[in-house]
Amino acid sequence: MFNISDKVVCIDDSDQDDHGDSVILNIIYVIRGIRDYEEEDFIGLYLVGLNAGIDEEDGSERTFASERFRKLEDIKEENRLKNICKSTNKEYIKL
């Protein structure tokens, strides 16, 4: 579903913990890594410019739940989101 270097859009920024950086609704991010938690049936994403914090159990970098994102469809959508963010004074992409 997701690949490294894909642009993704945050579709859910609710209920985030305070261990690291947070994602913001409608902001575009770039995937820098993917982690498959097979035992938990969960896919985690590492995002360029963000750190979700450190896992206290094993000391590894935490990931963002893939369910919080969807792939960016095309340049028209990217431009539409860019305009929305400009109107709200938000950064539209995290690189």
C-alpha positions as semicolon CSV with decimal commas, in nm:
position;residue;x (nm);y (nm);z (nm)
1;M;0,000;0,000;0,000
2;F;0,271;0,251;0,101
3;N;0,628;0,281;-0,023
4;I;0,931;0,477;0,089
5;S;0,929;0,829;-0,066
6;D;0,549;0,827;-0,114
7;K;0,372;1,150;-0,030
8;V;0,088;1,091;0,214
9;V;-0,185;1,311;0,362
10;C;-0,280;1,298;0,728
11;I;-0,649;1,203;0,760
12;D;-0,656;1,153;1,138
13;D;-0,465;1,366;1,389
14;S;-0,673;1,269;1,695
15;D;-0,556;1,098;2,014
16;Q;-0,181;1,142;1,976
17;D;0,049;1,079;2,269
18;D;0,310;1,329;2,381
19;H;0,621;1,115;2,337
20;G;0,737;1,282;2,016
21;D;0,631;1,493;1,721
22;S;0,265;1,503;1,620
23;V;0,104;1,490;1,277
24;I;-0,147;1,751;1,159
25;L;-0,468;1,693;0,965
26;N;-0,448;1,764;0,588
27;I;-0,071;1,813;0,595
28;I;0,138;1,626;0,338
29;Y;0,426;1,411;0,463
30;V;0,692;1,201;0,291
31;I;0,756;0,842;0,404
32;R;1,119;0,774;0,494
33;G;1,066;0,422;0,628
34;I;0,809;0,152;0,695
35;R;0,790;-0,098;0,980
36;D;0,566;-0,404;0,972
37;Y;0,459;-0,512;1,320
38;E;0,343;-0,856;1,204
39;E;0,261;-0,984;1,551
40;E;0,029;-0,688;1,608
41;D;-0,113;-0,671;1,250
42;F;0,001;-0,309;1,230
43;I;0,202;-0,103;0,981
44;G;0,402;0,193;1,113
45;L;0,544;0,479;0,911
46;Y;0,859;0,684;0,963
47;L;0,810;1,034;0,821
48;V;1,068;1,282;0,692
49;G;1,124;1,561;0,943
50;L;0,933;1,394;1,228
51;N;1,022;1,165;1,514
52;A;0,739;0,986;1,697
53;G;0,962;0,936;2,000
54;I;1,155;0,641;2,142
55;D;0,995;0,311;2,239
56;E;1,070;0,262;2,608
57;E;1,068;-0,119;2,578
58;D;1,333;-0,169;2,311
59;G;1,481;0,179;2,252
60;S;1,380;0,190;1,885
61;E;1,223;0,489;1,714
62;R;0,844;0,481;1,732
63;T;0,631;0,501;1,418
64;F;0,309;0,671;1,314
65;A;0,011;0,441;1,249
66;S;-0,045;0,400;0,876
67;E;-0,422;0,428;0,936
68;R;-0,368;0,800;0,999
69;F;-0,267;0,855;0,634
70;R;-0,364;0,800;0,275
71;K;-0,154;0,835;-0,038
72;L;-0,154;1,172;-0,209
73;E;-0,344;1,115;-0,534
74;D;-0,205;1,372;-0,778
75;I;-0,064;1,720;-0,828
76;K;-0,414;1,875;-0,839
77;E;-0,485;1,743;-0,493
78;E;-0,146;1,861;-0,370
79;N;-0,220;2,210;-0,502
80;R;-0,567;2,208;-0,342
81;L;-0,421;2,114;-0,003
82;K;-0,146;2,373;-0,047
83;N;-0,411;2,642;-0,096
84;I;-0,608;2,526;0,209
85;C;-0,294;2,545;0,422
86;K;-0,203;2,889;0,289
87;S;-0,546;3,016;0,392
88;T;-0,492;2,883;0,746
89;N;-0,122;2,982;0,771
90;K;-0,008;2,618;0,804
91;E;0,293;2,455;0,646
92;Y;0,152;2,224;0,379
93;I;0,430;1,970;0,343
94;K;0,690;1,823;0,574
95;L;1,017;1,751;0,391
